[in-house]
Short mmCIF file of C-alpha atoms in Angstrom, two decimals:
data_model
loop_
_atom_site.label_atom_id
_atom_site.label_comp_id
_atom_site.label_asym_id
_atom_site.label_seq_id
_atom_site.Cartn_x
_atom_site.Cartn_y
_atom_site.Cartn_z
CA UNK A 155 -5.74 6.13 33.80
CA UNK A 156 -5.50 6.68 30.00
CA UNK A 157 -7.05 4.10 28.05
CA UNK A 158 -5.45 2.58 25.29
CA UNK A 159 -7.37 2.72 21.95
CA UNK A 160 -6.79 -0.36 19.67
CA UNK A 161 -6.89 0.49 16.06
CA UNK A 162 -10.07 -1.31 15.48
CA UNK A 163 -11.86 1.32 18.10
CA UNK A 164 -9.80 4.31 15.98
CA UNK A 165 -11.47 3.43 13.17
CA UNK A 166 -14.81 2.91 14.50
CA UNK A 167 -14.47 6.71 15.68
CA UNK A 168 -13.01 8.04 12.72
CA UNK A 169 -16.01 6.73 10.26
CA UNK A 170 -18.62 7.63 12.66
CA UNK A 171 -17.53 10.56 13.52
CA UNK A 172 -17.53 11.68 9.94
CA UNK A 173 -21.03 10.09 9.80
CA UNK A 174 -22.35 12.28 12.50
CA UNK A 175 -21.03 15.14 11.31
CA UNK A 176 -22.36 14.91 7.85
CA UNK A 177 -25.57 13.39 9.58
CA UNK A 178 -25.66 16.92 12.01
CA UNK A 179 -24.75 19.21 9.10
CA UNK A 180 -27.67 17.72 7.10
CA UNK A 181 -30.15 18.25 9.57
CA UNK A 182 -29.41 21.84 10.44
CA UNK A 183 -29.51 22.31 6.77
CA UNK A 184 -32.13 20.13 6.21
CA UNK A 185 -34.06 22.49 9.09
CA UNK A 186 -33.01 25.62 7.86
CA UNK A 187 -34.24 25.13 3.95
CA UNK A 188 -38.01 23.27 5.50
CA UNK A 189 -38.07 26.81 7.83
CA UNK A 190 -37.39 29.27 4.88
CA UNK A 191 -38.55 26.91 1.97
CA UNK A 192 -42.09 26.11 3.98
CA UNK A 193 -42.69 29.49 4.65
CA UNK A 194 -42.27 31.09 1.04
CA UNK A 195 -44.60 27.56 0.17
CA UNK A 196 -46.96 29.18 2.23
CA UNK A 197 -46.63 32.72 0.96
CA UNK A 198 -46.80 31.48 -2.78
CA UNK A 199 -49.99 29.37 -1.53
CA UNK A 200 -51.83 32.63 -0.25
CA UNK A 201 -50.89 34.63 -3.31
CA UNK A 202 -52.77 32.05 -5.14
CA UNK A 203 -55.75 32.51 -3.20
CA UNK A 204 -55.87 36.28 -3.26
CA UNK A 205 -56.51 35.76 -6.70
CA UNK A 206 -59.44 33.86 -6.57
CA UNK A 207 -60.46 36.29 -3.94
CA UNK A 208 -60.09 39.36 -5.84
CA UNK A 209 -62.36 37.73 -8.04
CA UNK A 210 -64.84 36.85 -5.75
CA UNK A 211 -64.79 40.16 -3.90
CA UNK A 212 -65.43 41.52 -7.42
CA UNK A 213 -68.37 39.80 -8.17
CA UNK A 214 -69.62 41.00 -4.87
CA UNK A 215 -69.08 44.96 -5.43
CA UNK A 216 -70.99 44.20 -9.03
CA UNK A 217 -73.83 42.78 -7.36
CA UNK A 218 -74.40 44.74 -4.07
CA UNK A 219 -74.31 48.30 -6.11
CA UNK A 220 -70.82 49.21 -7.16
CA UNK A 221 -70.01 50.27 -3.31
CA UNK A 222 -68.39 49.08 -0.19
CA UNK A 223 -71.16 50.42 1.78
CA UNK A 224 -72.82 46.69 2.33
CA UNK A 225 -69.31 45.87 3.65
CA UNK A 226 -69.15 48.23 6.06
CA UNK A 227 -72.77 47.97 7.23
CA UNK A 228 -72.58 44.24 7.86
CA UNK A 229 -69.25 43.40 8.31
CA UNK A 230 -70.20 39.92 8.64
CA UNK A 231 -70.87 39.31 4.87
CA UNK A 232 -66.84 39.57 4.37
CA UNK A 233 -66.53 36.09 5.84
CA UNK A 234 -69.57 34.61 3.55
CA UNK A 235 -67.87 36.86 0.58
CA UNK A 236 -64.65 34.29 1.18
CA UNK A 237 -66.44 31.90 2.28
CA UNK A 238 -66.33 29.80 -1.00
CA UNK A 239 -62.28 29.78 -0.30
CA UNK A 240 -62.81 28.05 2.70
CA UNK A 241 -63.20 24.40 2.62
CA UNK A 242 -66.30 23.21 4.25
CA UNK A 243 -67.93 19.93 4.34
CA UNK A 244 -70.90 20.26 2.76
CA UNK A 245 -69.57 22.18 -0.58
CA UNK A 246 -67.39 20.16 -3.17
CA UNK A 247 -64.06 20.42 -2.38
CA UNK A 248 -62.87 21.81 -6.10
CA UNK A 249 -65.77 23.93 -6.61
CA UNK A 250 -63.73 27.06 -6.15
CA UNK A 251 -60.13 25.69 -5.84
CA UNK A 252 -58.25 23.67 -3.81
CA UNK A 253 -58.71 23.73 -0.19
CA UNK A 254 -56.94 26.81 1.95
CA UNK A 255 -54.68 25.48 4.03
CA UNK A 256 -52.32 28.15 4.44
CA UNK A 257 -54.78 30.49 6.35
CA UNK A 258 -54.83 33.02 3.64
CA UNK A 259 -58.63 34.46 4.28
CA UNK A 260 -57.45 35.64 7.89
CA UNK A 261 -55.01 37.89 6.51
CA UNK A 262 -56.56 39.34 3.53
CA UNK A 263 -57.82 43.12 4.37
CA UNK A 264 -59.77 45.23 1.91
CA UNK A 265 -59.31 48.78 0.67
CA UNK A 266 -61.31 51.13 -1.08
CA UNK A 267 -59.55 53.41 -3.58
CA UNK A 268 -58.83 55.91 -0.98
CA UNK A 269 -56.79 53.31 0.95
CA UNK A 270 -59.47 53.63 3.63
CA UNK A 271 -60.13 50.29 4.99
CA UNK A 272 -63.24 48.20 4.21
CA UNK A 273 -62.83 44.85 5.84
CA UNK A 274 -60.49 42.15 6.36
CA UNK A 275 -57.91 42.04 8.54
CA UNK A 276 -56.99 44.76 11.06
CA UNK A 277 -53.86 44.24 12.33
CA UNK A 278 -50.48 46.88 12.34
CA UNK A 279 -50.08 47.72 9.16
CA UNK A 280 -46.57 45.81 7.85
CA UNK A 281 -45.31 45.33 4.23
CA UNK A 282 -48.15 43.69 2.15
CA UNK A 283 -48.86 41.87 -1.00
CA UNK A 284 -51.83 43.88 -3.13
CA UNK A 285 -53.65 42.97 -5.49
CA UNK A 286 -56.11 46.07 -7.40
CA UNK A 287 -59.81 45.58 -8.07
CA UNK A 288 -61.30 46.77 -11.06
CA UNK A 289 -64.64 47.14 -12.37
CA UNK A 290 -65.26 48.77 -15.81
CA UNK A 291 -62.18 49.73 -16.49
CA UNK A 292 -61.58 52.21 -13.05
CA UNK A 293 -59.90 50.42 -9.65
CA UNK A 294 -62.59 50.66 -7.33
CA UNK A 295 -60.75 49.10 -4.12
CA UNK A 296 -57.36 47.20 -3.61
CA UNK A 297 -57.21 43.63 -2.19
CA UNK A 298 -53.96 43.26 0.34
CA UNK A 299 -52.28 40.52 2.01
CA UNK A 300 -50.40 40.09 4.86
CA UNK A 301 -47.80 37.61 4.15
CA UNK A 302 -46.22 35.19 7.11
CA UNK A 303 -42.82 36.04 8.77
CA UNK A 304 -43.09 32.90 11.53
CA UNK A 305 -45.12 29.97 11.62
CA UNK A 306 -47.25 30.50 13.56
CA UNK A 307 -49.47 27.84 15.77
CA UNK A 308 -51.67 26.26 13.97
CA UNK A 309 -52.41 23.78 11.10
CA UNK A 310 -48.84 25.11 9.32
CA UNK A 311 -47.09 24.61 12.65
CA UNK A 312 -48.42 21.49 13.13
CA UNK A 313 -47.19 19.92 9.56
CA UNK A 314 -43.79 21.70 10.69
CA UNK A 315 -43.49 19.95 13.58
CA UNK A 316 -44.33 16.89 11.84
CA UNK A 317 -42.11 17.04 9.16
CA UNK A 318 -39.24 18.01 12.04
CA UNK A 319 -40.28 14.70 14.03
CA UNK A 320 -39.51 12.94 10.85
CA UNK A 321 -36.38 14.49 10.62
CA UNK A 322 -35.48 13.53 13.68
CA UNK A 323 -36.31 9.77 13.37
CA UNK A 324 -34.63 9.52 9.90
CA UNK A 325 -31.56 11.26 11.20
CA UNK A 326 -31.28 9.19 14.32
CA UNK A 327 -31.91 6.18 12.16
CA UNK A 328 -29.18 7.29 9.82
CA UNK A 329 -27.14 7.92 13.13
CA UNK A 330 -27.64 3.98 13.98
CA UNK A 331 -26.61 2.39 10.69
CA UNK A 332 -23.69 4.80 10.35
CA UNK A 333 -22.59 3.44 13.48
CA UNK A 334 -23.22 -0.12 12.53
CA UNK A 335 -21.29 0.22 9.27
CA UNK A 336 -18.43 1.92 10.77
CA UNK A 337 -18.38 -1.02 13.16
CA UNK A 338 -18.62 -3.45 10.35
CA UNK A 339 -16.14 -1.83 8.25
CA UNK A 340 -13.72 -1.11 11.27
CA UNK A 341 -14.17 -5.22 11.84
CA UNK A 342 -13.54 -6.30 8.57
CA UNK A 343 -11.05 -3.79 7.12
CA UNK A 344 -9.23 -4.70 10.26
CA UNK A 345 -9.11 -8.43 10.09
CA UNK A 346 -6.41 -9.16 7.94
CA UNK A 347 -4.25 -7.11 10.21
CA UNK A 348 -4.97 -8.75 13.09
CA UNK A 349 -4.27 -12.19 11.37
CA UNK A 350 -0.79 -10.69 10.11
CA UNK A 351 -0.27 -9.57 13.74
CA UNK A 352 -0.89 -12.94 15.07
CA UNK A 353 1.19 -14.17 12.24
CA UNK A 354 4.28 -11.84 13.34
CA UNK A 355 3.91 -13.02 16.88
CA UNK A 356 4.69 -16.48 16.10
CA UNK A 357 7.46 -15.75 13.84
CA UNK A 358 8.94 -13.76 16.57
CA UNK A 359 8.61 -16.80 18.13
CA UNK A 360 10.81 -18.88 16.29
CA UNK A 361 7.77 -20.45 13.69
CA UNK A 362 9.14 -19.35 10.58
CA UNK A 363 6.71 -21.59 8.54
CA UNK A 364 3.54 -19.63 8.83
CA UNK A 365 2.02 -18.14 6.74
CA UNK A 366 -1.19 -15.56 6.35
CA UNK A 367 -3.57 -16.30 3.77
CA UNK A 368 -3.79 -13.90 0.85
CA UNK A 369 -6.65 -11.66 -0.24
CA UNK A 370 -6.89 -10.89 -3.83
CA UNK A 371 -6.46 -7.40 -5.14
CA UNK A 372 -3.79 -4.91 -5.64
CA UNK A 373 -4.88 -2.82 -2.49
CA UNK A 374 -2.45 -1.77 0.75
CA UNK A 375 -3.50 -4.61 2.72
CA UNK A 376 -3.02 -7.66 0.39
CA UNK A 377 0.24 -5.85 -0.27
CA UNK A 378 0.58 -6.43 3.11
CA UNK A 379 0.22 -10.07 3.25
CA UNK A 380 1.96 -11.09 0.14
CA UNK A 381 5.76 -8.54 1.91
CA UNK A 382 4.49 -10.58 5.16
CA UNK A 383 4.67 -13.81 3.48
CA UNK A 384 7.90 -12.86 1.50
CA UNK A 385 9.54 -11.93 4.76
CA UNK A 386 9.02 -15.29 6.23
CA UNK A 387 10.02 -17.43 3.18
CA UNK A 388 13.40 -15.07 3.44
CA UNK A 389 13.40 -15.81 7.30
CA UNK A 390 12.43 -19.82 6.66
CA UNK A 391 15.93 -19.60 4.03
CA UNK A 392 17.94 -17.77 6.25
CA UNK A 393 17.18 -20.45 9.27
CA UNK A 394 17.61 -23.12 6.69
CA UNK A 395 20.62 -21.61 5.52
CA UNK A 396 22.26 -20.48 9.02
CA UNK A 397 21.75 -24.66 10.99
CA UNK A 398 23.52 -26.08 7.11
CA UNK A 399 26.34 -23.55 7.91
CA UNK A 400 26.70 -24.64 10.99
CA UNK A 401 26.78 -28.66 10.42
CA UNK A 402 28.85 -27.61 7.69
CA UNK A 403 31.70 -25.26 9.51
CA UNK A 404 31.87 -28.14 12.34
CA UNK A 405 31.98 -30.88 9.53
CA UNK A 406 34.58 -28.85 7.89
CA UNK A 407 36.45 -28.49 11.06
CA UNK A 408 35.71 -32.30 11.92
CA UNK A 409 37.91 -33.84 9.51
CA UNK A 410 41.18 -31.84 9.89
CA UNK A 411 40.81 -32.10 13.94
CA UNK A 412 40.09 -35.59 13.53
CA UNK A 413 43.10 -36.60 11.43
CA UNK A 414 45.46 -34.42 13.87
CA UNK A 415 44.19 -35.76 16.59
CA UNK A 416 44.83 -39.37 15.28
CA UNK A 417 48.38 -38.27 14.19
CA UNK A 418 48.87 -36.88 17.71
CA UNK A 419 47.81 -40.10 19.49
CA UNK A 420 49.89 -42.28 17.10
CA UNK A 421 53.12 -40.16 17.89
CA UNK A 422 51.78 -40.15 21.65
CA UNK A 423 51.72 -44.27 21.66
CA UNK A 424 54.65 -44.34 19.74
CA UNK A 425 53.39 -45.80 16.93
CA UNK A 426 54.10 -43.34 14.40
CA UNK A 427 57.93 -41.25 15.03
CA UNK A 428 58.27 -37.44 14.40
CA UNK A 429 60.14 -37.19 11.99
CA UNK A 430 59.95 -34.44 9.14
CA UNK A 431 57.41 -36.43 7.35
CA UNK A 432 54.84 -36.60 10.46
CA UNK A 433 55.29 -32.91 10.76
CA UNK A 434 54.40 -32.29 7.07
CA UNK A 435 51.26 -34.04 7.48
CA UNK A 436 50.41 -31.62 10.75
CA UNK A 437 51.89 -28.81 8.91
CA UNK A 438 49.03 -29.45 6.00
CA UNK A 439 46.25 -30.27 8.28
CA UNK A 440 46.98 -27.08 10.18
CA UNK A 441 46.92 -25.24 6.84
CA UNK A 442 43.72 -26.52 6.02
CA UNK A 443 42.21 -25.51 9.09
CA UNK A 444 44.04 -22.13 9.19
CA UNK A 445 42.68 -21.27 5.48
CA UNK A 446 39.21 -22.27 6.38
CA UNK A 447 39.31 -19.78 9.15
CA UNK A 448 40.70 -17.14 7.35
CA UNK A 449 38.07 -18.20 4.36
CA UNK A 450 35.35 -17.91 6.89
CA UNK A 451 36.74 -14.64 8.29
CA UNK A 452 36.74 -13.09 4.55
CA UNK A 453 33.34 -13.97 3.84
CA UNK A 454 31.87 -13.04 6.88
CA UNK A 455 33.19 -9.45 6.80
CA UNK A 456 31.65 -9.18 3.20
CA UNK A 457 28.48 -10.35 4.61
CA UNK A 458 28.30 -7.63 6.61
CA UNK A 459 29.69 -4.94 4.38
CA UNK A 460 33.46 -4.79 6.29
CA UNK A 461 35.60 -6.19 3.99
CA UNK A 462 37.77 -2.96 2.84
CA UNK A 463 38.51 -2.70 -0.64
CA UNK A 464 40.44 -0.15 -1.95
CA UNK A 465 39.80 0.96 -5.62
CA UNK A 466 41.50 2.18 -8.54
CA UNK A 467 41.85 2.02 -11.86
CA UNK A 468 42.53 -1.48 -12.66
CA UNK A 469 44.17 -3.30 -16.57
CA UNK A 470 42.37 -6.37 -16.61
CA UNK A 471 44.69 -7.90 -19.07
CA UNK A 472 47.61 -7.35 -16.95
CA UNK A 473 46.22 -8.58 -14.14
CA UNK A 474 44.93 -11.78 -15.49
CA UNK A 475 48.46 -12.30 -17.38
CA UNK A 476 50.19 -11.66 -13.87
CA UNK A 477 47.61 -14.25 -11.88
CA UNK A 478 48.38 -16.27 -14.74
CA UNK A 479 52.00 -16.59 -14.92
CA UNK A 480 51.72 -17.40 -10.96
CA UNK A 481 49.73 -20.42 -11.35
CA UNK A 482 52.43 -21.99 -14.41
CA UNK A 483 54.10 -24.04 -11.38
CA UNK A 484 50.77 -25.16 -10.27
CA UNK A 485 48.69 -25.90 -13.30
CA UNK A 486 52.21 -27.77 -14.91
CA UNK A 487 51.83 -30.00 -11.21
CA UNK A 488 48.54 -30.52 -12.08
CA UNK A 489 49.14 -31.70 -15.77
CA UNK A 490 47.04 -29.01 -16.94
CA UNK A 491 47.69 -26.92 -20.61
CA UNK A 492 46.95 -23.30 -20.35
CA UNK A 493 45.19 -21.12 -23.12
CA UNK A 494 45.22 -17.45 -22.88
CA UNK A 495 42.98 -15.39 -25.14
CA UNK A 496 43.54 -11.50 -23.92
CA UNK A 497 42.89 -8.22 -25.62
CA UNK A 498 45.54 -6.20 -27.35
CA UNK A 499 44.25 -3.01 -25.91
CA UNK A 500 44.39 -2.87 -22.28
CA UNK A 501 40.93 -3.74 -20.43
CA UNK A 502 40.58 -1.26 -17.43
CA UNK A 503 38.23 -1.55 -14.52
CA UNK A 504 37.60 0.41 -11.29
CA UNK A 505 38.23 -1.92 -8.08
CA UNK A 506 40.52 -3.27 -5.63
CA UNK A 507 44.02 -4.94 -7.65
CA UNK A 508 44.10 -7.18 -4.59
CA UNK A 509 40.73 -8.68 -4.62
CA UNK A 510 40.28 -8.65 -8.15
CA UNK A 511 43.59 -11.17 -8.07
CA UNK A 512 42.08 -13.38 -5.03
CA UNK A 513 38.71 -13.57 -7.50
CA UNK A 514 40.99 -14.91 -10.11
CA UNK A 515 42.99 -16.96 -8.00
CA UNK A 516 40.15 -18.81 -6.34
CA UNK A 517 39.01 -19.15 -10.38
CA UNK A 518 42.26 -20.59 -11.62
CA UNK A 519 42.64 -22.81 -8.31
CA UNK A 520 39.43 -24.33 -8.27
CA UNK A 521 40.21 -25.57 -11.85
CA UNK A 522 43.65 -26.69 -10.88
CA UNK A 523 42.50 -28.63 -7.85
CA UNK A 524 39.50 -30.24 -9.74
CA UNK A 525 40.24 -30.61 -13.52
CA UNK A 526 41.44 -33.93 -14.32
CA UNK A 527 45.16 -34.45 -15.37
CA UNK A 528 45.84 -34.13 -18.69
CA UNK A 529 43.34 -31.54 -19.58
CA UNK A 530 43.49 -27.79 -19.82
CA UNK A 531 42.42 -24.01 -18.54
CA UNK A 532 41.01 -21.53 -21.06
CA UNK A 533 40.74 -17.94 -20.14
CA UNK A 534 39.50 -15.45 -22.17
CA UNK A 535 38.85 -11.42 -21.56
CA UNK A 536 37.02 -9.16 -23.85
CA UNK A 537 34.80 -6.33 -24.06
CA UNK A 538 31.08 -6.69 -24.04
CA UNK A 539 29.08 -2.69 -24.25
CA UNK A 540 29.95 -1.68 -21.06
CA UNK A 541 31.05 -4.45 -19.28
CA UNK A 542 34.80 -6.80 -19.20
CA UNK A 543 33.82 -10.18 -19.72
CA UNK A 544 36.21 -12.61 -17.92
CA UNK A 545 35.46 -16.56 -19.43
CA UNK A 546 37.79 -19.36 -16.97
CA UNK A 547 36.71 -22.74 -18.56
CA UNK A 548 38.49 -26.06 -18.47
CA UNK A 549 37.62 -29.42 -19.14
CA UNK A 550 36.24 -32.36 -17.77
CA UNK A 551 34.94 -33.56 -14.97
CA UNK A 552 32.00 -30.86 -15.49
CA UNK A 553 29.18 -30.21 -13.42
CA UNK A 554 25.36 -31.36 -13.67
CA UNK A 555 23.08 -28.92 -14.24
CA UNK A 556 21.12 -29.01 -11.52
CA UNK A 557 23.79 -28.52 -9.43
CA UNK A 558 25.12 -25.23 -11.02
CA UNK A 559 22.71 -23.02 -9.37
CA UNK A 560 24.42 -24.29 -5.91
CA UNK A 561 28.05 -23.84 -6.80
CA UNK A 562 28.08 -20.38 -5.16
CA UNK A 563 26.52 -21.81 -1.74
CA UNK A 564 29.15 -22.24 1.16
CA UNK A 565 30.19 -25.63 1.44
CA UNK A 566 28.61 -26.91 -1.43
CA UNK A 567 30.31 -29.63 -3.57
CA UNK A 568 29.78 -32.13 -6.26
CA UNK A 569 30.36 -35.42 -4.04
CA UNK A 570 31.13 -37.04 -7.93
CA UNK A 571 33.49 -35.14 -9.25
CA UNK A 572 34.90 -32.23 -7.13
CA UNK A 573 35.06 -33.49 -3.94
CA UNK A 574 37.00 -32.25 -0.98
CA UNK A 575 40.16 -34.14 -2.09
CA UNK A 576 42.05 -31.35 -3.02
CA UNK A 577 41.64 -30.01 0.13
CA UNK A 578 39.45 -26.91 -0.41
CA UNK A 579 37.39 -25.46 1.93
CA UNK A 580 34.70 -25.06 -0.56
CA UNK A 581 34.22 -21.37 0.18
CA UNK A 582 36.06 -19.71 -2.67
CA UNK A 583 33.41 -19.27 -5.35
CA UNK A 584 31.49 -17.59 -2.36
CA UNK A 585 34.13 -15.06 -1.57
CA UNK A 586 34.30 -14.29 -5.54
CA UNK A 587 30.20 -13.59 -5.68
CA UNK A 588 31.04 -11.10 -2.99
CA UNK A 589 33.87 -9.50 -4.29
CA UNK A 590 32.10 -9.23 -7.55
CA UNK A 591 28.91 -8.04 -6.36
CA UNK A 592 31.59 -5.27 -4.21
CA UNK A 593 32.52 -4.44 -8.07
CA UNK A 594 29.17 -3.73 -9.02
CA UNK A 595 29.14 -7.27 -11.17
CA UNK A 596 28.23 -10.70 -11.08
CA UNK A 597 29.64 -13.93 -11.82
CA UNK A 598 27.79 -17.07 -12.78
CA UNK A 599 28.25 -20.79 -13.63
CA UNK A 600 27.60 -22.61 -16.50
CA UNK A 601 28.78 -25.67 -18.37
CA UNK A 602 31.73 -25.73 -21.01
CA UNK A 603 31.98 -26.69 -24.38
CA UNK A 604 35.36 -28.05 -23.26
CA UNK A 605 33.55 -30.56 -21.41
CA UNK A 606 33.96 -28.70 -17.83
CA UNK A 607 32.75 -25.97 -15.92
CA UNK A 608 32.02 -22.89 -17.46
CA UNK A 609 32.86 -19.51 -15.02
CA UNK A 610 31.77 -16.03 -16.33
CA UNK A 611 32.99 -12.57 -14.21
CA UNK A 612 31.17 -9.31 -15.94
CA UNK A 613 32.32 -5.98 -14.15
CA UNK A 614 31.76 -2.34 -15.48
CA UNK A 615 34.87 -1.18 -17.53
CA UNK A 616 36.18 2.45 -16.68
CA UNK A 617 36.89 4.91 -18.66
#
């Protein structure tokens, strides 16, 4: 059965793995420089002392005759001849030099100057280090050592086995706290993770209020938190957003279906007759309801990226004249005076004719149904750098400006002034954001010098 690794244990491996690694490759370096480096310490260490014993074994050839012969009659007097190189208890330890700890003396051998040998050691002959002696001027003998290939047992093999002991202890110590602070690290990198885990799990879950507390810095993981957080404000909205569509679509639908259903009864009990008037008023309530279907249909398919526009090159000026001169019947109804300010050169676009018109429709409507009588509709279209500006204003009632922020919401309306008495379905300035954000523009809200509400359309010109 394969064990699953959590990420916390991945880590964990990953940093002490690397830890032991660099931890292995310093010891086998660490062993290989003590093994070469101790060796040539002890070399250099034994040239040093065949210096001071060339010296000595000159003084000794002065004073036993200028020959070797007392050498080689008692060969014992070698080892008193470098004996002074030797440490020994009972003589001062700097008298002649430090102390030999490199074993030198065993290995020196001495030559006369026919490379016979005198004394000293008498192993196979191998490469050698020589030093000459000379006595008035002439080189009476030559002074050789033997220098080491291999520790061998002894005092030098004993400090390298020390010194590898020590190795070993640091190294397994490093070995311990690398593992400790990969552990550590591996815990605390991984922390905030888990808590934005935990997090997700209950916004799965439906609790789109959490949140995950935020660690300062610029770094991956409190990048982390803050997109976490985002995404669950954005889900908290959406929620928020989808149950006040709801209560609104079945308040929407509520009124209509209430007041046909009362007209229904009343011809039912007789107490209203159906006659052409009583099937006006069904007639209109079935409008309204069939409009706010088709409203919601519209706007859900640009929600979703469905709603097929077909573009081409498009005359604002003409267009806005045309959608215009439609609405003369209406806005004369409505005791409204129009005032058209348009170009003299024509102001062309790329986008759909037919949504472009239903964007100024909803516009012109929405002042129609909500302008007070007696007041009037200014449109205006110019060019601003790259961009057709579109100004609909008309006068009063206007809107507060806290409220213009909302205007674009579904369903919202000014209870005060532009209520649902003209029968809207208060989705249009929804469906004209889309259609101008489909146009690669925007439209906004703000209030009018006329005393009304202020509507601005800005779409990229063509051409």
């Amino acid at each position: 059965m394969k064990l699953p690794f959590t990420l916390t244990a991945r880590l964990f491996i990953a940093v002490f793995s690397t830890a032991m690694a660099v931890a292995l490759a310093m010891g086998v370096f660490s062993h290989i420089n003590l093994n070469r480096d101790f060796i040539g310490y002890l070399n250099e260490q034994a040239v040093n002392r065949l210096e001071l014993a060339r010296t000595s074994v000159t003084a000794g050839y002065r004073e036993n005759g200028r020959s070797w012969d007392f050498l080689r009659q008692k060969p014992e007097l070698w080892g008193r001849l470098l004996r002074p190189l030797v440490p020994e208890a009972e003589m001062p330890a700097v008298k002649h030099g430090p102390a030999d700890l490199t074993g030198a003396t065993r290995r020196f051998t001495l030559f006369d100057e026919n490379r016979e040998r005198v004394a000293g050691y008498a192993g196979p002959v191998e490469p050698t280090i020589e030093r000459p002696i000379i006595v008035d001027g002439l080189t009476v003998g030559w002074l050789a050592l033997t220098p080491i290939e291999s520790v061998s047992p002894g005092a030098e093999k004993h400090f390298y086995d020390a010194q590898l002991r020590s190795a070993w202890v640091v190294g397994g110590a490093a070995v311990l706290l690398a593992g400790g602070v990969a552990y550590w690290i591996s815990r605390r990198l991984l922390q905030p993770v888990r808590r934005v885990a935990d997090a997700t799990h209950r916004l799965t879950a439906g609790d789109f209020g959490v949140r995950v507390r935020e660690t300062p810095g610029n770094d991956d993981i409190a990048g982390l938190q803050r997109d976490f957080n985002q995404l669950a404000l954005t889900l908290q909205r959406n929620e928020a957003m989808r149950r006040e569509f709801l209560a609104d679509v079945s308040h929407e639908l509520r009124t209509p279906l209430g007041v046909l259903h009362g007209e229904l009864e009343a011809l039912e009990d007789g107490v209203r007759k159906l006659d052409a008037q009583a099937l006006r008023s069904l007639q209109g309530e079935v409008a309204i309801l069939h409009k706010l279907v088709d409203d919601l249909h519209e706007l859900s398919m640009a929600d979703v990226g469905a709603l097929a526009y077909r573009k081409s090159e498009v005359d604002l000026r003409e267009l806005i004249g045309v959608t215009a001169g439609a609405f003369g019947e209406r806005l004369h109804g409505s005791g409204l005076s129009l005032r058209l300010d348009l170009p003299e050169q024509p102001l062309r676009v790329f986008g759909d004719e037919r949504r472009l018109r239903q964007l100024l429709g909803n516009l012109f409507e929405n002042s129609c149904r909500y302008t007070d009588a007696g007041g009037a509709l200014s449109i205006s279209a110019r060019r601003s750098g790259e961009h057709a500006v579109i100004d609909v204003q008309d006068t009063s009632p206007g809107v507060g400006p806290e409220h213009l922020p909302r205007l674009f919401e579904r369903f919202f309306r000014v209870d005060a002034s532009r209520s649902r008495r003209g029968g809207g379905s208060g989705l249009g300035l929804s469906i004209c954001q889309r259609i101008a954000e489909a146009h690669e523009g925007r439209i906004e809200a703000r209030p009018s010098p006329l005393g009304g509400l202020w509507m601005r359309v800005e779409l990229p010109v063509h051409g």
